[in-house]
Coordinates of C-alpha atoms in Angstrom, one line a residue:
A1 CA -130.1 69.7 72.8
D2 CA -131.1 67.5 75.7
S3 CA -134.8 67.4 74.7
P4 CA -136.1 63.8 74.1
L5 CA -138.1 65.3 71.2
R6 CA -134.9 65.7 69.3
A7 CA -135.1 62.0 68.6
F8 CA -138.2 62.7 66.4
E9 CA -137.7 66.1 64.9
G10 CA -136.1 64.6 61.8
E11 CA -138.9 62.1 61.2
L12 CA -141.3 62.0 58.3
G13 CA -144.3 64.3 58.8
V14 CA -142.2 67.1 60.4
Q15 CA -142.8 69.6 57.6
P16 CA -143.7 73.3 57.1
P17 CA -145.5 75.3 58.3
V18 CA -146.0 73.6 61.6
G19 CA -142.7 71.6 62.0
F20 CA -142.6 69.2 64.9
W21 CA -146.1 69.5 66.5
D22 CA -147.0 67.5 69.6
P23 CA -149.1 69.8 71.8
L24 CA -150.2 67.0 74.1
G25 CA -146.6 65.9 74.7
L26 CA -147.3 62.3 73.6
S27 CA -143.6 61.9 72.6
S28 CA -142.1 63.8 75.5
D29 CA -140.7 60.6 77.0
G30 CA -138.6 60.0 73.9
D31 CA -139.7 56.3 73.6
V32 CA -138.9 55.3 70.1
E33 CA -141.0 52.1 70.1
V34 CA -144.1 54.0 71.3
F35 CA -143.5 56.6 68.6
K36 CA -143.3 53.9 65.9
R37 CA -146.5 52.4 67.1
R38 CA -148.3 55.7 67.0
R39 CA -146.9 56.5 63.6
E40 CA -148.2 53.1 62.4
V41 CA -151.6 53.9 63.8
E42 CA -151.5 57.4 62.2
L43 CA -150.6 56.0 58.8
K44 CA -153.3 53.3 59.0
H45 CA -156.0 55.8 60.0
G46 CA -154.9 58.2 57.4
R47 CA -155.0 55.6 54.6
I48 CA -158.5 54.5 55.8
S49 CA -159.7 58.1 55.9
M50 CA -158.4 58.7 52.4
Y51 CA -160.5 55.8 51.1
A52 CA -163.4 56.9 53.2
C53 CA -163.4 60.4 51.7
L54 CA -163.3 58.8 48.2
G55 CA -166.2 56.6 49.3
Y56 CA -168.2 59.7 50.1
I57 CA -167.3 61.5 46.9
V58 CA -167.4 58.8 44.1
P59 CA -171.0 57.6 44.7
E60 CA -172.2 61.1 44.1
Y61 CA -171.1 60.6 40.4
F62 CA -170.9 56.9 39.8
R63 CA -172.7 53.8 40.9
F64 CA -172.1 50.2 39.9
P65 CA -174.8 48.8 37.6
G66 CA -176.9 45.9 38.7
D67 CA -178.1 44.5 42.0
L68 CA -176.4 44.6 45.4
S69 CA -178.8 41.9 46.7
P70 CA -181.1 40.3 44.0
K71 CA -182.8 38.3 46.8
L72 CA -183.9 41.5 48.6
G73 CA -184.4 43.5 45.4
L74 CA -181.6 46.0 46.3
S75 CA -179.7 47.7 43.4
F76 CA -176.6 49.7 43.9
E77 CA -178.5 52.7 42.7
S78 CA -181.0 52.3 45.6
I79 CA -178.4 52.5 48.3
P80 CA -178.1 56.1 49.6
N81 CA -174.7 57.8 50.1
G82 CA -173.1 58.3 53.5
L83 CA -174.5 57.2 56.9
A84 CA -177.9 56.4 55.5
A85 CA -176.3 53.4 53.8
L86 CA -175.6 51.7 57.2
T87 CA -179.2 50.7 57.6
K88 CA -179.8 49.8 53.9
V89 CA -176.9 47.4 53.3
P90 CA -178.0 43.9 54.4
G91 CA -176.2 42.1 57.3
Q92 CA -174.6 39.6 54.9
G93 CA -173.1 42.5 53.0
W94 CA -171.5 43.9 56.2
A95 CA -170.3 40.4 57.1
Q96 CA -168.5 40.2 53.7
I97 CA -166.9 43.6 54.1
V98 CA -165.7 42.7 57.6
A99 CA -164.4 39.3 56.4
F100 CA -162.6 40.9 53.5
L101 CA -160.9 43.5 55.6
G102 CA -160.0 41.0 58.3
T103 CA -158.4 38.6 55.8
Y104 CA -156.4 41.4 54.3
E105 CA -155.3 42.7 57.7
L106 CA -154.4 39.4 59.2
F107 CA -153.1 37.3 56.3
I108 CA -152.1 39.5 53.4
N109 CA -150.8 42.9 54.7
K110 CA -147.6 41.9 56.5
P111 CA -145.1 44.5 57.8
V112 CA -141.7 44.6 56.2
G113 CA -138.7 45.6 58.3
D114 CA -138.9 48.1 61.1
E115 CA -140.4 51.0 59.2
P116 CA -143.9 51.9 60.4
G117 CA -146.5 51.5 57.6
N118 CA -144.2 49.6 55.2
Y119 CA -145.9 46.5 53.9
G120 CA -143.6 46.0 50.9
K121 CA -146.1 47.2 48.4
G122 CA -143.8 49.7 46.7
N123 CA -145.0 52.7 44.6
L124 CA -148.6 53.7 45.3
G125 CA -149.0 50.6 47.4
L126 CA -149.8 48.5 44.3
G127 CA -147.0 46.0 44.5
F128 CA -146.4 45.5 40.7
L129 CA -145.0 49.0 40.3
G130 CA -142.0 48.1 42.4
P131 CA -140.3 50.2 45.1
V132 CA -139.4 53.9 44.8
K133 CA -135.6 53.7 44.5
D134 CA -134.7 57.4 44.7
P135 CA -134.4 58.2 48.5
E136 CA -135.4 61.8 48.0
A137 CA -138.4 60.9 45.8
R138 CA -139.4 58.2 48.4
K139 CA -139.2 60.7 51.2
K140 CA -141.3 63.2 49.3
K141 CA -144.0 60.6 48.5
L142 CA -144.2 59.3 52.1
S143 CA -144.4 62.9 53.4
A144 CA -147.2 63.6 51.0
E145 CA -149.0 60.4 52.2
L146 CA -148.8 61.5 55.8
A147 CA -150.0 65.1 55.0
N148 CA -152.8 63.8 52.8
G149 CA -153.8 61.2 55.4
R150 CA -153.9 63.9 58.2
L151 CA -156.1 66.1 55.9
A152 CA -158.3 63.1 55.1
M153 CA -158.8 62.3 58.8
M154 CA -160.1 65.9 59.4
A155 CA -162.2 65.8 56.3
I156 CA -163.9 62.5 57.0
I157 CA -164.8 63.7 60.5
G158 CA -166.3 66.8 59.0
M159 CA -168.2 64.8 56.4
L160 CA -169.6 62.4 59.1
F161 CA -170.6 65.2 61.4
Q162 CA -172.3 67.2 58.6
D163 CA -174.0 64.0 57.3
G164 CA -175.3 63.2 60.8
L165 CA -176.7 66.7 61.3
T166 CA -178.1 67.4 57.8
G167 CA -178.4 64.0 56.0
S168 CA -175.7 65.2 53.5
A169 CA -172.0 65.0 53.7
W170 CA -171.9 68.4 52.1
G171 CA -173.6 70.0 55.1
D172 CA -176.7 71.6 53.5
W173 CA -177.7 73.9 56.4
A174 CA -181.3 73.9 55.1
N175 CA -181.7 70.3 56.1
Y176 CA -180.7 70.8 59.7
T177 CA -184.2 71.7 60.9
D178 CA -183.7 70.7 64.5
S179 CA -180.9 73.2 65.2
P180 CA -181.6 75.7 68.0
L181 CA -179.6 78.2 66.0
R182 CA -182.5 78.5 63.6
A183 CA -184.1 80.8 66.2
F184 CA -181.4 83.4 65.4
E185 CA -180.5 82.9 61.7
D186 CA -182.7 85.7 60.5
E187 CA -181.4 88.2 63.0
L188 CA -179.6 91.4 62.1
G189 CA -175.9 90.8 61.5
V190 CA -176.4 87.5 59.7
Q191 CA -175.0 88.5 56.4
A192 CA -172.8 87.3 53.5
P193 CA -170.2 85.9 53.2
V194 CA -170.2 84.3 56.7
G195 CA -173.9 84.0 57.4
F196 CA -174.8 82.9 61.0
W197 CA -171.4 82.6 62.7
D198 CA -171.2 81.3 66.3
P199 CA -168.0 79.2 66.4
V200 CA -168.0 79.0 70.2
G201 CA -171.6 77.9 70.4
Y202 CA -173.0 80.7 72.6
T203 CA -176.4 80.4 71.1
R204 CA -176.7 76.6 70.9
D205 CA -179.2 76.6 73.8
G206 CA -181.6 78.7 71.8
D207 CA -182.3 81.0 74.7
A208 CA -183.7 84.2 73.2
E209 CA -183.2 86.3 76.4
N210 CA -179.5 85.4 76.5
F211 CA -179.2 86.3 72.8
K212 CA -180.8 89.7 73.3
R213 CA -178.5 90.4 76.2
R214 CA -175.5 89.5 74.2
R215 CA -176.7 91.5 71.2
E216 CA -177.2 94.6 73.5
T217 CA -173.7 94.2 74.8
E218 CA -172.3 93.7 71.2
I219 CA -174.1 96.9 70.0
K220 CA -172.9 98.9 73.1
H221 CA -169.3 97.8 72.7
G222 CA -169.5 98.6 69.0
R223 CA -170.8 102.1 69.6
V224 CA -168.1 102.8 72.3
A225 CA -165.4 101.4 70.0
M226 CA -166.5 103.7 67.1

């Protein structure tokens, strides 16, 4: 009952199956203002990540017609998806993006009251739909936003990582030709549905002798276990 975490266990985002989850103890001091600041940051990152995930997915199926930069002869169709776009979009384009986001952040998106992440935009954050008046419905929608934002943060990190390794957000392993794991992907034991599975990264150094020693140990342990 005396735990400072009790101050936060009834907050939004404390939901099954994890419940209140703070493995690093960031809220162990019970500081409400610090908690609100972190919640504000979590919401903002979650919202950005949800847009970022959509930004990866939508261009796979739809591109705006016309030119992105008529002067440079760049059409929207010619801009690649994902990280490769960073070097294709002209500097003026990035300046426009930064200016738009900065204007929205500094002059348009103003906090309302003391609730983290509340900018007075109402239902779906669109403004013209008005607020969600039912307290239970509002709590459910805000909890869903937090959960989806958390998922999106993990998803966009995965997309960026896979894109950086393979050139595709969808992680086409065949494109990652520089991986030292390729030395072992045709070895015995690499089979469906998992394929080559080394989550701890024991073989990332590509050392064939170490691999053979571990394979010997694996086979011996398997025989003893049988």
